[in-house]
Coordinates of C-alpha atoms in Angstrom, one line a residue:
X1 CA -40.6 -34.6 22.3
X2 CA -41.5 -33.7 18.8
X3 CA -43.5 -35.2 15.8
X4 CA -42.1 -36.1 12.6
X5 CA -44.8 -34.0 9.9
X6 CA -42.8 -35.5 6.8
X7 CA -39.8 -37.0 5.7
X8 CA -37.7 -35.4 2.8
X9 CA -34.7 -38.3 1.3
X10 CA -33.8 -36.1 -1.6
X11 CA -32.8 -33.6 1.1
X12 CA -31.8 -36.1 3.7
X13 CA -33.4 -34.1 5.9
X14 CA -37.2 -34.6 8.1
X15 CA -39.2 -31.7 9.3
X16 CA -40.5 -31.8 13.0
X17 CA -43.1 -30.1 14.4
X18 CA -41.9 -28.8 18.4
X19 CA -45.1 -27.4 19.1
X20 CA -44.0 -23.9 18.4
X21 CA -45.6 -22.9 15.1
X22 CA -43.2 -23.4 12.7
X23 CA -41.2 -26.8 11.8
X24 CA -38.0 -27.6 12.6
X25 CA -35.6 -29.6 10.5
X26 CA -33.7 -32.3 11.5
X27 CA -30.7 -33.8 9.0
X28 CA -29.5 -36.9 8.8
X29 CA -26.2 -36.2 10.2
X30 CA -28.1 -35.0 13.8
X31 CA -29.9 -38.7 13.5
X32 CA -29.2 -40.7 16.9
X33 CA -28.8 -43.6 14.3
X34 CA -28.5 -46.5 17.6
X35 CA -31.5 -44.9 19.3
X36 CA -33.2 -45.7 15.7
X37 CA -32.9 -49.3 16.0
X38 CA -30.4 -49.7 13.0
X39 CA -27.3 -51.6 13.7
X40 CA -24.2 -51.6 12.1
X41 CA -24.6 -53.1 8.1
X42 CA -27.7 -51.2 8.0
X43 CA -27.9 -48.2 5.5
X44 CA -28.3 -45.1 7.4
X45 CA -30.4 -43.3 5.7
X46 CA -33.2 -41.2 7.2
X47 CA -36.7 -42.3 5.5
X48 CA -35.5 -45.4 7.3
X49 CA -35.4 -44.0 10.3
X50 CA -37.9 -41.5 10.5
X51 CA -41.5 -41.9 9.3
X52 CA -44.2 -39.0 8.9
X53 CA -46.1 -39.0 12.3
X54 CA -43.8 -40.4 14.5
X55 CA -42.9 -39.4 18.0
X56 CA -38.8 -38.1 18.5
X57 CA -36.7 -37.4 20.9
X58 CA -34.8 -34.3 20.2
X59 CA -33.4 -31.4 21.2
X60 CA -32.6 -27.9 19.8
X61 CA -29.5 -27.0 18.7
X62 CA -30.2 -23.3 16.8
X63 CA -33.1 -21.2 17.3
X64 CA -35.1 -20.1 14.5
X65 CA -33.7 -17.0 12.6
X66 CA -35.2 -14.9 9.9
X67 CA -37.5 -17.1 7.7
X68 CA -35.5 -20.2 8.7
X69 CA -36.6 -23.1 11.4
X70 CA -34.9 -24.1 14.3
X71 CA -32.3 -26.6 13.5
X72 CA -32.4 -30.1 15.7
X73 CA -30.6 -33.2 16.7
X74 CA -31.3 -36.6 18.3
X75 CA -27.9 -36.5 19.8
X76 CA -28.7 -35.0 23.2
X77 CA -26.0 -33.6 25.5
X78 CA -26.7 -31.6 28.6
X79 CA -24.4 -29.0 29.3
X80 CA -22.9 -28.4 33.0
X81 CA -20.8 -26.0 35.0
X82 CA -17.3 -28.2 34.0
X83 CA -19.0 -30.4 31.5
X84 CA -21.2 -31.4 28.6
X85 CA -23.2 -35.0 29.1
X86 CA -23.6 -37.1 26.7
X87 CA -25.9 -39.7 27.3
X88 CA -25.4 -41.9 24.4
X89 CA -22.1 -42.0 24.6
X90 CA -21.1 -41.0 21.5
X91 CA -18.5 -38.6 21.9
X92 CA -16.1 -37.6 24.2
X93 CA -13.3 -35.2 25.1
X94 CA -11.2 -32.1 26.3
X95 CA -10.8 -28.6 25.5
X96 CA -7.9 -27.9 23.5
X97 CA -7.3 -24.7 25.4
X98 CA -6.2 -26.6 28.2
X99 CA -2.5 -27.6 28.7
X100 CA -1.6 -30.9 28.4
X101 CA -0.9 -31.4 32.1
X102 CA -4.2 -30.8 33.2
X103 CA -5.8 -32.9 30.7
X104 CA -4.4 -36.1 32.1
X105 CA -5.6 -35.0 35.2
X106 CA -9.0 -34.3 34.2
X107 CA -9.0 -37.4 32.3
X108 CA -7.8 -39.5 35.3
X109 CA -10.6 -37.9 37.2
X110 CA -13.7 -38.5 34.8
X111 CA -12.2 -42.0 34.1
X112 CA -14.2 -43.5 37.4
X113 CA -16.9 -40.5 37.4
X114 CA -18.5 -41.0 33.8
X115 CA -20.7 -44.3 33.0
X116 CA -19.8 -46.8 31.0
X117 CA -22.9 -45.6 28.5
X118 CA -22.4 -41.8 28.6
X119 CA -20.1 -39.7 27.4
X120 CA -18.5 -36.3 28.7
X121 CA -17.2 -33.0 27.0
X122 CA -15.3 -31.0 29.4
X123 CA -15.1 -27.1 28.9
X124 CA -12.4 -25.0 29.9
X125 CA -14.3 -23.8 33.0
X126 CA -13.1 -27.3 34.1
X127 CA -9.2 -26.0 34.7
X128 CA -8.5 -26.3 37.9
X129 CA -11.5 -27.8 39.0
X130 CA -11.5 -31.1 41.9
X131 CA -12.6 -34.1 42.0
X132 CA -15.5 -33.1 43.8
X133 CA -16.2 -30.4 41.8
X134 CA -16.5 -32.5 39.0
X135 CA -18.5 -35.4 40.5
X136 CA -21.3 -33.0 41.4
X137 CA -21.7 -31.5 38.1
X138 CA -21.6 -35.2 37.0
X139 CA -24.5 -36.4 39.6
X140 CA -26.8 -33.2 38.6
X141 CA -26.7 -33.7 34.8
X142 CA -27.1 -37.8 35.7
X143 CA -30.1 -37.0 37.1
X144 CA -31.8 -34.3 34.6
X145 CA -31.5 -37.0 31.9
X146 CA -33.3 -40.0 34.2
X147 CA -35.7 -37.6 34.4
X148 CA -35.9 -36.5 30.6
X149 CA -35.6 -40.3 30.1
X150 CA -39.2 -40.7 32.5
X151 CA -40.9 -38.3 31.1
X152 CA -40.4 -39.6 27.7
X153 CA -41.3 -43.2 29.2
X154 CA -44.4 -42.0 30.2
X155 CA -47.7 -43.5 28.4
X156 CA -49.2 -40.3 28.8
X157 CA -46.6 -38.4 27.6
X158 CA -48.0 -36.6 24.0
X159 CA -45.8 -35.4 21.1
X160 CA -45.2 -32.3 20.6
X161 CA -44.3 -31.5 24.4
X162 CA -41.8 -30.0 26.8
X163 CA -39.5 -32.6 28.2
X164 CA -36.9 -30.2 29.6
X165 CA -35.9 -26.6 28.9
X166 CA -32.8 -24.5 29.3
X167 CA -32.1 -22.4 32.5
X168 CA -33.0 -18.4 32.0
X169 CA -30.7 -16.0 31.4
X170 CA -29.3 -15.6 34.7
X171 CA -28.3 -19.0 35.1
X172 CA -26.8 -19.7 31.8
X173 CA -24.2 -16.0 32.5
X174 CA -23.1 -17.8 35.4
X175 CA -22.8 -21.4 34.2
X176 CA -21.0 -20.2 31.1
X177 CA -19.3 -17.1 31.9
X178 CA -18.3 -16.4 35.3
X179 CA -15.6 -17.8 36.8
X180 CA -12.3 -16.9 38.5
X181 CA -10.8 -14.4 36.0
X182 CA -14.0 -12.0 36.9
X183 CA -13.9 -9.9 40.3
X184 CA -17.3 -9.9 41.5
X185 CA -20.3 -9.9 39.6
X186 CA -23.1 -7.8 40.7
X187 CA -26.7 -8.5 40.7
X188 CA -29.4 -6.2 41.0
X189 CA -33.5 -7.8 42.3
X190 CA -33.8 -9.6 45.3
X191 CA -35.3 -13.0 42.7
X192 CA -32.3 -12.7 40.1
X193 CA -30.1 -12.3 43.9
X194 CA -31.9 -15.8 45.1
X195 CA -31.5 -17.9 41.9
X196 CA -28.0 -16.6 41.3
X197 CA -27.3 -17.3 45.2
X198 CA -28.8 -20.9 45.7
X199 CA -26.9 -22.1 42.2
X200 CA -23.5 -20.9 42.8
X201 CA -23.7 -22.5 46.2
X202 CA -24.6 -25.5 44.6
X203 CA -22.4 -25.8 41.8
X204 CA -19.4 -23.3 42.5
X205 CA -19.3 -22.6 46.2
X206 CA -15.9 -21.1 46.3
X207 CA -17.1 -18.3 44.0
X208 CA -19.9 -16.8 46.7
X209 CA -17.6 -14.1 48.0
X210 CA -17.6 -12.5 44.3
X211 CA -21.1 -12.4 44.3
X212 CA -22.2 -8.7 45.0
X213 CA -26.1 -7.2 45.7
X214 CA -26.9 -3.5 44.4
X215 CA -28.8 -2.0 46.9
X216 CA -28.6 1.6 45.4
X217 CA -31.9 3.1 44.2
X218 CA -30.0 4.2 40.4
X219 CA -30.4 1.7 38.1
X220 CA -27.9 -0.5 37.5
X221 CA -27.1 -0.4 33.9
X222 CA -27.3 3.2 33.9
X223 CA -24.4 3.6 36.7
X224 CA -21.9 1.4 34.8
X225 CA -23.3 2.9 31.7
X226 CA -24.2 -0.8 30.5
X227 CA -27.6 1.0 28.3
X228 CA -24.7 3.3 26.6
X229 CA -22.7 0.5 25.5
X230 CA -25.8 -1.6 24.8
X231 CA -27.0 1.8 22.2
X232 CA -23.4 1.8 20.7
X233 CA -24.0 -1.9 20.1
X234 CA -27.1 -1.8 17.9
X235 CA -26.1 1.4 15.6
X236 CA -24.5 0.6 12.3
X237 CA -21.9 2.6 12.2
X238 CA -18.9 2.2 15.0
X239 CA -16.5 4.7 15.8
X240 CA -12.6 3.9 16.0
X241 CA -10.5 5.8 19.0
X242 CA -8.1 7.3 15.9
X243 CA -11.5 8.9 14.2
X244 CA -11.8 6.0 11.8
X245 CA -15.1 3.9 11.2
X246 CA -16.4 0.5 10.6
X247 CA -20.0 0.3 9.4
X248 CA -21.8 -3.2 9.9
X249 CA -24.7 -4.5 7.3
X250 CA -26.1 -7.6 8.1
X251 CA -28.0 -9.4 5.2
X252 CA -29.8 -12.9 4.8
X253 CA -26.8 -14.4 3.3
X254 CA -23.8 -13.0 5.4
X255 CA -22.9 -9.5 7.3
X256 CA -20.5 -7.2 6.0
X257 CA -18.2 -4.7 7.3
X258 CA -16.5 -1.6 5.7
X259 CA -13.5 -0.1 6.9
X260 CA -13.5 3.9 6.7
X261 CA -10.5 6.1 7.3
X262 CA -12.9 8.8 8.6
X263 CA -11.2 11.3 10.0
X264 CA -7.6 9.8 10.8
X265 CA -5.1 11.0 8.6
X266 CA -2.3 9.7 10.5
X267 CA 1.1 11.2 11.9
X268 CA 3.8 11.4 9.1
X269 CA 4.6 8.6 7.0
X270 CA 3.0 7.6 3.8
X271 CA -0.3 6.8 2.4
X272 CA 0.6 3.1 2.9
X273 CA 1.8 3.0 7.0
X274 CA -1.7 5.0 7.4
X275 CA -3.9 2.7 5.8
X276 CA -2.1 0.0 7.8
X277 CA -2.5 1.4 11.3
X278 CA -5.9 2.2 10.8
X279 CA -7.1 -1.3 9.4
X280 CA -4.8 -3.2 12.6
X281 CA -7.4 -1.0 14.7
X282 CA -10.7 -1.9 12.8
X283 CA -8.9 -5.2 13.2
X284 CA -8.9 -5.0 16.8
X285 CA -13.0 -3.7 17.0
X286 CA -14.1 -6.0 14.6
X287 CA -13.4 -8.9 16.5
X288 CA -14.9 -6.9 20.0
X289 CA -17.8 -6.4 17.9
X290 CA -18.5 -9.7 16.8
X291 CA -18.5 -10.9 20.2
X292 CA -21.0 -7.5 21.7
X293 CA -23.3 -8.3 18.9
X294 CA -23.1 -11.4 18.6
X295 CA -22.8 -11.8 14.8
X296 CA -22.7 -15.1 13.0
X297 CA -22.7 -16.8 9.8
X298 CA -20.7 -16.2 7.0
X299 CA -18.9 -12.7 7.9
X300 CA -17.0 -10.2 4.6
X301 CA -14.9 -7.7 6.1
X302 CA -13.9 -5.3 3.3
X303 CA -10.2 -3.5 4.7
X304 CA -8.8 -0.8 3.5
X305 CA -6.4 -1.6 0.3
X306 CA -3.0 -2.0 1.2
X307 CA -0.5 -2.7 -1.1
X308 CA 2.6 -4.5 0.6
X309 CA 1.5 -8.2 1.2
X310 CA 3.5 -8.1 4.4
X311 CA 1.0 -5.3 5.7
X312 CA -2.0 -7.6 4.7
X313 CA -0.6 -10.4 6.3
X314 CA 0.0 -8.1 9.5
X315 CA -3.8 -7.5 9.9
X316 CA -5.0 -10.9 8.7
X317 CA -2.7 -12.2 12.1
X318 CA -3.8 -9.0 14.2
X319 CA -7.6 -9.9 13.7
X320 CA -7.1 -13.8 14.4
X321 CA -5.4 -13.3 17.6
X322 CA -8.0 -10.9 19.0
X323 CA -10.5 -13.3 18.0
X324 CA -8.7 -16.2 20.1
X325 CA -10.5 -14.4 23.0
X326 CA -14.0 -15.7 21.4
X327 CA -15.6 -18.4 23.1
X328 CA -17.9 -18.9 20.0
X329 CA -16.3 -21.4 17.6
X330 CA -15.1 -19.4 14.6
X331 CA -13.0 -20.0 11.1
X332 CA -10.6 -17.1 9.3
X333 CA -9.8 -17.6 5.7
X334 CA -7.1 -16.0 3.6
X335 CA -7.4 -12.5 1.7
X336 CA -9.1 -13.1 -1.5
X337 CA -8.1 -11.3 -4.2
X338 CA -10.5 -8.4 -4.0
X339 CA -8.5 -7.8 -0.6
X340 CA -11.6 -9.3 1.3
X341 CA -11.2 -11.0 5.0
X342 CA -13.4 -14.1 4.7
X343 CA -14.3 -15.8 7.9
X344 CA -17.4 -17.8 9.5
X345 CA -18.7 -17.6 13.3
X346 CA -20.9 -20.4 14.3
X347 CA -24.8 -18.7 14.8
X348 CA -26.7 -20.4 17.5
X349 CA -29.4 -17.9 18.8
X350 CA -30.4 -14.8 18.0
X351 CA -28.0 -11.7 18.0
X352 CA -28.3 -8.3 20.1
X353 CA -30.1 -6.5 17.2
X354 CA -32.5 -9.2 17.0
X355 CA -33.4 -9.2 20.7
X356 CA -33.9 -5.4 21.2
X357 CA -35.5 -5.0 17.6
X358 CA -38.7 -5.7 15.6
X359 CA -38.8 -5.7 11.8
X360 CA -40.7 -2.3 10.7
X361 CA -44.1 -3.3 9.4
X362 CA -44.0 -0.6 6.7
X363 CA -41.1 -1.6 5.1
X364 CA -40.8 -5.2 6.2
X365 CA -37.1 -4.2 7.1
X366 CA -35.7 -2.9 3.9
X367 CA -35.5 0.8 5.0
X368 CA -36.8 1.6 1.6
X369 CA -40.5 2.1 -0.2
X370 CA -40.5 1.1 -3.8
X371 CA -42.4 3.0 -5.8
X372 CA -44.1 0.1 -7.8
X373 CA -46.9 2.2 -9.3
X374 CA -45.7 5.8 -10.0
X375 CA -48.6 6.7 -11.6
X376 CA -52.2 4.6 -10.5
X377 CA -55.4 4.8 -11.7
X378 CA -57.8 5.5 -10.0
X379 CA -61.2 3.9 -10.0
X380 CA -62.8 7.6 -10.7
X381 CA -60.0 7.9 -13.5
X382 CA -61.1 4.6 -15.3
X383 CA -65.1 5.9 -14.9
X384 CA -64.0 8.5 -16.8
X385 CA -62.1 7.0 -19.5
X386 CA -65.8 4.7 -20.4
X387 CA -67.1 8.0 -20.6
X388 CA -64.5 9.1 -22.9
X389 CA -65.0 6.0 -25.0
X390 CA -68.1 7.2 -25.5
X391 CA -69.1 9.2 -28.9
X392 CA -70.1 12.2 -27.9
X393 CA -69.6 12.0 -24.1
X394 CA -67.1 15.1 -24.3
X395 CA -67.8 18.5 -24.3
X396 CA -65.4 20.3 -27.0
X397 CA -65.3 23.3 -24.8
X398 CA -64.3 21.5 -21.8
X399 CA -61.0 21.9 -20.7
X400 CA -58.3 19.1 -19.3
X401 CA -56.7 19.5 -16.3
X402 CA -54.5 17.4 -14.3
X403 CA -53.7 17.7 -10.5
X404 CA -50.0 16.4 -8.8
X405 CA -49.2 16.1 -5.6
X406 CA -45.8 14.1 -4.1
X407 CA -42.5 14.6 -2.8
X408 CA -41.2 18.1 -2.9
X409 CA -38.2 16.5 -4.8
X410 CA -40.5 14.7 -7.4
X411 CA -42.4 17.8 -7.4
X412 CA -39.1 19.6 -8.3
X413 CA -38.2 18.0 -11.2
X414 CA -41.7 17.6 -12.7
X415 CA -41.1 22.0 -12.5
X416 CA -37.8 21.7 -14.4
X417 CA -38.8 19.3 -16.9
X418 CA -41.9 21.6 -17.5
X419 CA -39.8 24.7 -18.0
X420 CA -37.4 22.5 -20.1
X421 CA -40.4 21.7 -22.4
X422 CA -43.0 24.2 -22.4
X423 CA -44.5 23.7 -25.7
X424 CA -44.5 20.1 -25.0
X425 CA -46.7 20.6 -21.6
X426 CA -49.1 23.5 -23.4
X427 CA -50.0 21.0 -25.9
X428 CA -50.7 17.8 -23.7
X429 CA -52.5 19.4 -20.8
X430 CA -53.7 23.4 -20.5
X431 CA -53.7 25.0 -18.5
X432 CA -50.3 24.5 -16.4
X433 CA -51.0 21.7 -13.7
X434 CA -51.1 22.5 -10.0
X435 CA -49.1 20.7 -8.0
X436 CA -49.3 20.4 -4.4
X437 CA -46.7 18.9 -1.4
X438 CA -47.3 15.8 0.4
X439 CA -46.8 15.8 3.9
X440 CA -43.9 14.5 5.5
X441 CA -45.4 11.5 6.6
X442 CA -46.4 10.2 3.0
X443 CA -42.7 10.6 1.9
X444 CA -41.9 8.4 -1.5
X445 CA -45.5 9.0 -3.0
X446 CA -47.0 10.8 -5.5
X447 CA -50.3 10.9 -7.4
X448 CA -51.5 11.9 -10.5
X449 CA -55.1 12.4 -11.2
X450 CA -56.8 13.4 -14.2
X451 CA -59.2 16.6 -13.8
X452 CA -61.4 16.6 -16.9
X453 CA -61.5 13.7 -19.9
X454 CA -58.8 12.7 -22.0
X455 CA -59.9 11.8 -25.5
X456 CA -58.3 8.6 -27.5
X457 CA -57.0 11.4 -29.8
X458 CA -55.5 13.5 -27.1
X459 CA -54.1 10.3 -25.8
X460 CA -52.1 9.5 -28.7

């Protein structure tokens, strides 16, 4: 239950506050319009709907990344083992991935199952699945929304709150995931063994005898080498089998990959047949790696140039069948005429850099310093200018000096442009300044600081 902090019609949009810091945004096209009160005739728009201070029903639909919100909708549907709920009833269907055969089935099935007032999604987890199969899942999401639907009854119910939250982790692997095309699915922790246990009896009692329990006193990840893959998965550069590369940026507006040749030269052939056989493998690990890191947005993969359109074409198909194996909805567009592969993958949560990663507080996750200031004055420095200002501060006889310290690099070509113009340093500062390393912790800086007075003359 959130709390509508203002209302924006110019961006057809209202900003909610969920109690968790920052508000979310909720656009009119996620606006349960019949839960609003405004019947058919009615203009739709969402100042009508919405106004600042009031108490909504919602749900989240994308966590927040980066600097943006968490994005939210009034149309809430529950997801299940077979199915997705929808309790307003305004949408309903099959998977496509199913054959046509079992979606009359399915839809025989659900015809007498669903109410009247509801609605249901089924997923593909649903091939296959009976009748009582299917009415359980349909009973357990029934009864999370009566009890969403009490809560938010309640008088003393207060906005922003908690009405119901996803499953963990564990849960949501097994709900989503696991089914009959895995083996067995091993579980390490007697309270991850329990939860796991007690939910597949409920929902999917015929997949017990897959479930496994570790009892070895190794870790887990480290005997199926689960913490290799997991470093492979959050380095920017990957590795092809041939001795290519692929090298993976991720930006605010879109990732970007890069397709290297690296080390594969191929076997015979030309230049072209090369090129090809390299980009159909980055083709192949592209689409692996979207799914391990789970990268979405608007994705630019940059192949290597080919030149016969029949080769392009060749990769273009190669990457979009190996992403037919992604659950997450996605969208490839053609070649433009840079040779870049366009394509979007829907972004719900965050990805696997995010969730072992924190943003470097030195840098603020640029992997750069920028030298804003090469050469700041220091409050000793500007003392000594007033005294310069001065008539008669100086003494004639007293001699300018100037101290450097910085990189070893900067410090290097400071020496070279000295030597390159010795006159010019002679007669701008005697004698030669010293100059001393920084450390290898204060890499990027450098500091100049004045030893004795500079006159307005010698300034000029």
């Amino acid at each position: 239950m959130g709390r509508v902090q203002n209302v924006l019609p110019s961006m057809e949009a209202a900003f909610v506050d969920i109690g968790k810091g920052r508000n979310a945004v909720l656009y009119a096209g996620e606006v349960n319009w019949d839960a609003a009160g405004l019947a058919d005739g009615t203009p739709r728009k969402i100042e009508t709907a919405l106004k600042s201070g009031q108490p909504v029903l919602v749900q989240v639909t994308k966590d927040p990344i980066g600097q943006k919100g968490a994005r939210l909708t009034s149309q809430v549907s529950l997801p299940g083992r077979y199915l997705v709920y929808v309790p307003g009833g305004g949408m309903s269907g099959i998977s496509r991935r199913l054959p046509d055969q079992e979606r009359s089935r399915l839809k025989a099935i659900l015809k007498n199952l669903v109410p009247e007032e509801a609605g249901v999604i089924v997923r593909t987890a649903a091939e296959g699945a009976t009748e009582e199969e299917l009415t359980r899942d349909v009973t357990r999401l029934q009864a999370q929304w009566e009890d969403i639907e009490k809560k938010t009854n309640d008088s003393n119910a207060t906005a922003p709150s908690l009405l119901y939250g996803e499953p963990d982790l564990n849960i949501r692997v097994v709900r989503d995931i696991f089914n009959e095309d895995f083996n067995k699915l091993i579980v390490e922790g007697s309270d991850a063994w329990d939860e796991i246990n007690n939910y597949l009896g409920f929902v999917a009692p015929d997949l017990l005898a897959r479930l496994e329990k570790w009892h070895k006193n190794t870790d887990i990840f480290a005997e199926h080498r689960i913490d290799e893959q997991l470093a492979k998965g959050l380095d920017r550069k990957v590795y092809l089998p041939s001795g290519g590369s692929l090298v993976i940026d991720r930006t605010e507006a879109m990732v970007v990959v890069d397709v290297n040749t690296g080390k594969f030269i191929g076997k015979g052939g030309n230049l072209e047949e090369t090129v090809t056989k390299n980009n159909l493998e980055a083709a192949e690990e592209i689409a692996r790696q979207l799914r391990l890191r789970d990268l979405g947005g608007i994705i630019v993969v940059d192949f290597i140039d080919m030149i016969l359109e029949s080769n392009r074409d060749l990769v273009l198909r190669r990457l979009t069948e190996c992403l037919g194996r992604d659950r997450t909805k996605h969208q490839v567009a053609e070649v433009t005429s840079l040779g870049l592969v366009q394509m979007t993958r829907k972004r719900v949560g965050q990805g696997l850099i995010e969730a072992f990663s924190t943003t470097c507080e030195s840098c603020n996750g640029r992997g750069i310093h920028i030298h804003v200031d090469p050469v700041p004055v220091s409050p000793e420095n500007l003392r000594r200018d007033e005294v310069a200002a001065t008539p008669g501060a100086r003494d004639e006889d007293e001699e300018e000096r100037a101290e450097i310290d910085g990189d070893e690099d900067v410090l290097e070509v400071a020496a070279v442009e000295k030597g390159e113009s010795d006159d010019h340093f002679e007669a701008e500062i005697a004698p030669v300044a010293p100059v001393a390393p920084v450390s290898p912790t204060r890499r990027g800086r450098r500091r100049v600081t004045s030893g004795g007075i500079i006159t307005p003359g010698a300034q000029e």
